[in-house]
């Protein structure tokens, strides 16, 4: 067993026993309190209450002009709340976790959380249609139903969900505690950075924090669906592997032999050498080799003695029938004393 620091990068031999979070009483109480806070923020903005006045005071203060030396750093830091870059980074990490622990749960949890984030936050954004501080038209107005899409803050909600998933999927209490603190710091910083840059109202950020936290707290209700989805995907994978094994040859095939399911090419028929006419001797036969090409031997002249073995023969002309019915003469060997 490896004891160095890189041993944790190896794949585990067996899937670990992962404790799936459940909807406990504490989590249920937090979910209810966050939902009440969410509704209170929406009602305060709809009623153009004191919260809208604070939004305008912060916007007119223009923090990006008060501390311009922070603008370059915070303009880059706010990328940690953008959905595209953060989703790619976290998906790469959770993909390695899925491979190492022989489970698809980390990737499925990320997919479900991002789906809930896009549907819930996107629906409220489009439904309320609030304009941002840079596009505000009337001082003191909530700027609702004007075709905007900044309430709640998508950067803030995405930072809460994306980085909070790492704490949700932690396997030890210590790791979960550290990752919870890290995700809270990142989401808090991203939300305040959007207020500094003037891209969001303060109430947008408050509602974004509440929206992201609601999704994280509601994930245990989605665990049964995630488990069924993982079982279905793994079952389809095993069926595909079984089909591949059935299609592969079960017995070893000798080199050059036919393979199952592969049609063998038909060989052209071997031409048999033509038999020499009676009284003629093939050159291949005289050469003594079956591989020599057969060629018709010249017929001996009538009366010429031919030695066959230890006997002397002489060809005598004999009559033969030609194609036209006329009698033709051909040589026939005759033995002589």
XYZ file of C-alpha atoms in Angstrom:
337
model
C 0.000 0.000 0.000
C 1.288 3.433 -0.919
C 1.855 5.820 1.978
C 3.002 8.943 0.120
C 0.808 11.960 -0.494
C 0.018 10.871 -4.069
C -1.673 7.683 -2.857
C -4.984 9.554 -2.603
C -4.836 10.190 -6.352
C -5.127 6.455 -7.094
C -8.487 4.875 -7.710
C -9.982 3.074 -4.748
C -10.269 -0.672 -5.166
C -13.840 -0.722 -3.872
C -16.501 1.993 -3.696
C -16.419 3.639 -0.238
C -19.459 3.731 1.986
C -20.727 7.288 1.550
C -23.181 8.693 4.071
C -25.909 10.519 2.163
C -27.275 13.616 3.971
C -30.873 13.353 5.091
C -33.493 15.989 5.763
C -32.993 16.287 9.507
C -34.949 18.571 11.825
C -32.117 21.088 11.895
C -31.916 21.208 8.125
C -35.685 21.458 7.850
C -35.725 24.380 10.301
C -32.978 26.139 8.325
C -34.915 25.576 5.112
C -38.076 27.089 6.608
C -36.242 30.115 8.014
C -34.464 30.764 4.716
C -37.731 30.502 2.807
C -39.322 33.098 5.122
C -36.329 35.408 4.618
C -36.633 34.924 0.823
C -40.312 35.922 0.838
C -39.618 38.906 3.086
C -37.023 40.285 0.658
C -39.390 39.898 -2.304
C -42.260 41.589 -0.462
C -40.000 44.450 0.699
C -38.895 45.142 -2.866
C -42.414 44.868 -4.271
C -43.659 47.370 -1.687
C -40.754 49.779 -2.366
C -40.017 49.819 1.367
C -36.925 50.911 3.310
C -34.893 48.196 1.572
C -35.301 49.944 -1.783
C -34.137 53.216 -0.212
C -30.972 51.463 1.041
C -30.412 50.133 -2.454
C -30.443 53.660 -3.838
C -28.169 55.054 -1.122
C -25.542 52.379 -1.796
C -25.798 52.913 -5.529
C -25.420 56.705 -5.262
C -22.446 56.225 -2.950
C -20.690 54.497 -5.886
C -18.201 52.252 -4.086
C -16.165 51.676 -7.258
C -15.322 55.408 -7.217
C -14.522 55.485 -3.510
C -11.945 52.669 -3.729
C -10.773 52.535 -7.347
C -7.578 50.644 -6.440
C -9.689 47.523 -5.760
C -11.457 47.576 -9.098
C -8.945 45.450 -11.067
C -8.749 42.718 -8.438
C -12.491 42.527 -7.750
C -13.285 42.560 -11.458
C -11.356 39.285 -11.726
C -12.579 37.884 -8.416
C -16.221 38.129 -9.479
C -15.556 35.428 -12.091
C -15.865 32.914 -9.232
C -19.596 33.560 -9.419
C -20.049 33.129 -13.166
C -21.885 29.943 -14.018
C -19.720 28.810 -16.953
C -16.181 28.925 -15.487
C -17.222 27.714 -12.034
C -19.295 24.835 -13.427
C -16.342 23.631 -15.532
C -13.904 23.764 -12.597
C -16.209 22.042 -10.128
C -17.339 19.458 -12.711
C -13.697 18.511 -13.397
C -13.077 17.957 -9.691
C -16.298 15.988 -9.161
C -15.615 13.942 -12.298
C -12.347 12.773 -10.779
C -14.205 12.033 -7.536
C -16.737 9.940 -9.444
C -13.988 7.947 -11.178
C -12.037 7.401 -7.956
C -15.021 6.315 -5.858
C -16.802 4.225 -8.570
C -19.973 6.327 -8.335
C -21.836 8.871 -10.443
C -23.424 10.613 -7.466
C -21.100 13.687 -7.345
C -21.761 14.572 -10.977
C -25.491 13.874 -10.668
C -25.770 16.060 -7.565
C -24.040 18.902 -9.407
C -26.347 18.489 -12.402
C -29.505 18.497 -10.264
C -28.387 21.544 -8.272
C -27.560 23.546 -11.411
C -30.897 22.555 -12.944
C -32.765 23.773 -9.845
C -30.701 26.966 -9.822
C -31.428 27.827 -13.454
C -35.152 27.109 -13.227
C -35.940 28.823 -9.899
C -33.644 31.845 -10.150
C -34.309 32.295 -13.862
C -38.075 32.211 -13.381
C -37.969 34.914 -10.673
C -35.592 37.043 -12.761
C -37.872 37.005 -15.786
C -41.077 37.319 -13.761
C -40.055 40.428 -11.776
C -38.013 42.031 -14.589
C -36.017 44.407 -12.393
C -33.487 46.785 -13.924
C -29.938 47.070 -12.606
C -28.395 50.182 -10.983
C -26.690 51.255 -14.218
C -30.047 51.242 -16.057
C -32.254 52.776 -13.344
C -34.580 55.518 -14.553
C -36.270 56.967 -11.432
C -34.654 57.576 -8.048
C -36.420 55.736 -5.242
C -38.182 53.330 -7.592
C -37.834 49.550 -7.328
C -37.461 49.377 -11.132
C -39.625 46.234 -11.342
C -41.408 44.834 -14.421
C -39.216 46.898 -16.730
C -37.642 44.064 -18.752
C -34.567 43.547 -16.567
C -33.146 40.280 -15.229
C -30.982 41.038 -12.185
C -33.266 40.177 -9.216
C -32.065 37.927 -7.574
C -28.334 38.078 -8.262
C -27.325 35.125 -10.411
C -23.635 35.515 -9.576
C -24.359 35.293 -5.851
C -26.751 32.337 -6.078
C -24.399 30.467 -8.382
C -21.459 31.015 -6.011
C -23.487 29.663 -3.083
C -24.607 26.538 -4.980
C -21.449 25.713 -6.952
C -18.973 26.035 -4.098
C -21.453 24.781 -1.530
C -21.743 21.478 -3.425
C -18.155 20.694 -2.423
C -19.117 20.958 1.250
C -22.330 18.996 0.676
C -20.411 16.088 -0.897
C -17.627 16.032 1.718
C -17.102 12.590 3.267
C -15.778 13.642 6.698
C -17.125 16.193 9.209
C -13.820 18.069 9.313
C -13.665 18.440 5.549
C -17.297 19.517 5.435
C -16.638 22.192 8.060
C -13.665 23.688 6.207
C -15.386 23.587 2.825
C -18.521 25.198 4.269
C -16.455 28.099 5.572
C -14.652 28.428 2.225
C -17.859 28.408 0.165
C -19.479 30.947 2.515
C -16.497 33.292 2.180
C -16.470 32.996 -1.628
C -20.225 33.548 -2.004
C -20.153 36.484 0.445
C -17.244 38.071 -1.426
C -18.844 37.577 -4.842
C -22.111 39.160 -3.696
C -20.458 42.220 -2.193
C -18.239 42.555 -5.276
C -21.297 42.898 -7.515
C -22.530 45.708 -5.236
C -19.108 47.372 -5.418
C -19.071 47.178 -9.223
C -22.602 48.579 -9.391
C -24.040 45.649 -11.356
C -26.548 44.650 -8.624
C -28.624 46.226 -5.899
C -27.980 45.179 -2.322
C -31.403 43.489 -2.210
C -30.432 41.447 -5.300
C -27.483 40.018 -3.388
C -29.558 39.245 -0.283
C -32.093 37.345 -2.385
C -29.286 35.541 -4.251
C -27.817 34.247 -0.994
C -31.240 33.001 0.100
C -31.970 31.365 -3.278
C -28.683 29.451 -3.343
C -29.012 28.327 0.274
C -32.541 27.032 -0.358
C -31.253 24.811 -3.162
C -28.461 23.372 -0.992
C -30.851 22.709 1.888
C -33.385 20.999 -0.423
C -30.885 18.565 -2.004
C -31.624 15.667 0.440
C -35.147 15.545 -0.990
C -33.593 14.882 -4.403
C -31.339 12.033 -3.226
C -33.833 9.207 -3.997
C -34.199 10.497 -7.561
C -30.411 10.763 -7.883
C -30.015 7.174 -6.639
C -32.529 5.834 -9.169
C -30.873 7.772 -11.980
C -27.459 6.371 -11.042
C -28.792 2.801 -10.879
C -30.444 3.180 -14.308
C -27.269 4.568 -15.918
C -25.070 1.845 -14.424
C -27.581 -0.814 -15.472
C -27.530 0.418 -19.060
C -23.747 0.344 -18.990
C -23.717 -3.292 -17.838
C -26.183 -4.255 -20.570
C -23.957 -2.609 -23.160
C -20.908 -4.443 -21.838
C -22.790 -7.765 -21.876
C -23.737 -7.241 -25.510
C -20.130 -6.542 -26.380
C -19.016 -9.719 -24.617
C -21.634 -11.776 -26.490
C -20.476 -10.406 -29.829
C -16.812 -11.235 -29.132
C -15.461 -14.776 -30.016
C -15.508 -17.099 -26.991
C -12.800 -19.525 -28.270
C -9.315 -18.652 -29.456
C -8.936 -18.601 -33.196
C -5.849 -20.084 -34.797
C -3.679 -17.849 -36.884
C -5.050 -17.711 -40.392
C -8.239 -19.582 -39.474
C -11.758 -18.309 -40.170
C -13.341 -16.086 -37.518
C -16.950 -16.502 -36.389
C -19.318 -14.255 -38.220
C -16.743 -13.275 -40.851
C -17.437 -14.733 -44.330
C -14.459 -16.518 -45.812
C -13.369 -15.530 -49.254
C -14.010 -18.209 -51.844
C -10.906 -19.413 -53.612
C -10.979 -19.677 -57.377
C -11.082 -23.250 -58.647
C -7.694 -24.748 -59.446
C -7.334 -25.514 -63.122
C -6.482 -29.131 -63.742
C -3.815 -29.748 -66.354
C -5.229 -31.001 -69.620
C -4.560 -34.649 -70.326
C -2.195 -35.185 -73.168
C -3.606 -36.969 -76.215
C -2.938 -40.599 -76.630
C 0.524 -41.222 -77.928
C 1.924 -37.880 -76.639
C 4.068 -37.340 -73.596
C 3.845 -34.217 -71.379
C 6.987 -32.184 -70.871
C 6.146 -31.805 -67.184
C 5.987 -35.565 -66.817
C 9.386 -35.962 -68.444
C 10.783 -33.218 -66.193
C 9.593 -35.191 -63.208
C 7.877 -32.360 -61.372
C 4.172 -31.747 -60.864
C 4.810 -28.018 -60.582
C 6.296 -27.697 -64.057
C 3.936 -26.311 -66.674
C 2.532 -28.960 -68.929
C 3.161 -28.450 -72.625
C 2.218 -30.763 -75.475
C 5.163 -32.772 -76.779
C 5.858 -32.927 -80.484
C 4.502 -36.088 -82.094
C 7.257 -38.405 -83.386
C 7.537 -38.911 -87.127
C 6.282 -42.174 -88.549
C 8.972 -44.806 -88.613
C 11.173 -43.113 -86.045
C 12.315 -45.579 -83.351
C 11.576 -44.471 -79.800
C 13.150 -46.120 -76.736
C 10.711 -46.744 -73.880
C 12.482 -48.249 -70.882
C 14.609 -51.113 -72.273
C 12.348 -51.837 -75.251
C 12.609 -50.213 -78.654
C 9.356 -49.059 -80.188
C 8.539 -47.666 -83.609
C 5.595 -45.522 -84.571
C 3.395 -46.935 -87.302
C 0.823 -44.724 -89.000
C -2.769 -45.737 -88.198
C -5.978 -44.439 -89.723
C -8.165 -42.084 -87.565
C -11.487 -40.334 -88.113
C -11.218 -36.567 -88.552
C -13.889 -33.953 -87.935
C -15.059 -34.109 -91.531
C -15.474 -37.882 -91.495
C -12.296 -38.533 -93.521
C -9.868 -41.074 -92.255
C -6.686 -39.510 -90.894
C -3.437 -41.131 -90.010
C -2.006 -40.979 -86.500
C 0.963 -42.652 -84.935
C 0.612 -45.744 -82.730
C 3.620 -47.334 -81.062
C 4.373 -50.900 -82.022
C 6.718 -53.150 -80.126
C 9.586 -54.703 -82.014
C 11.491 -57.800 -81.036
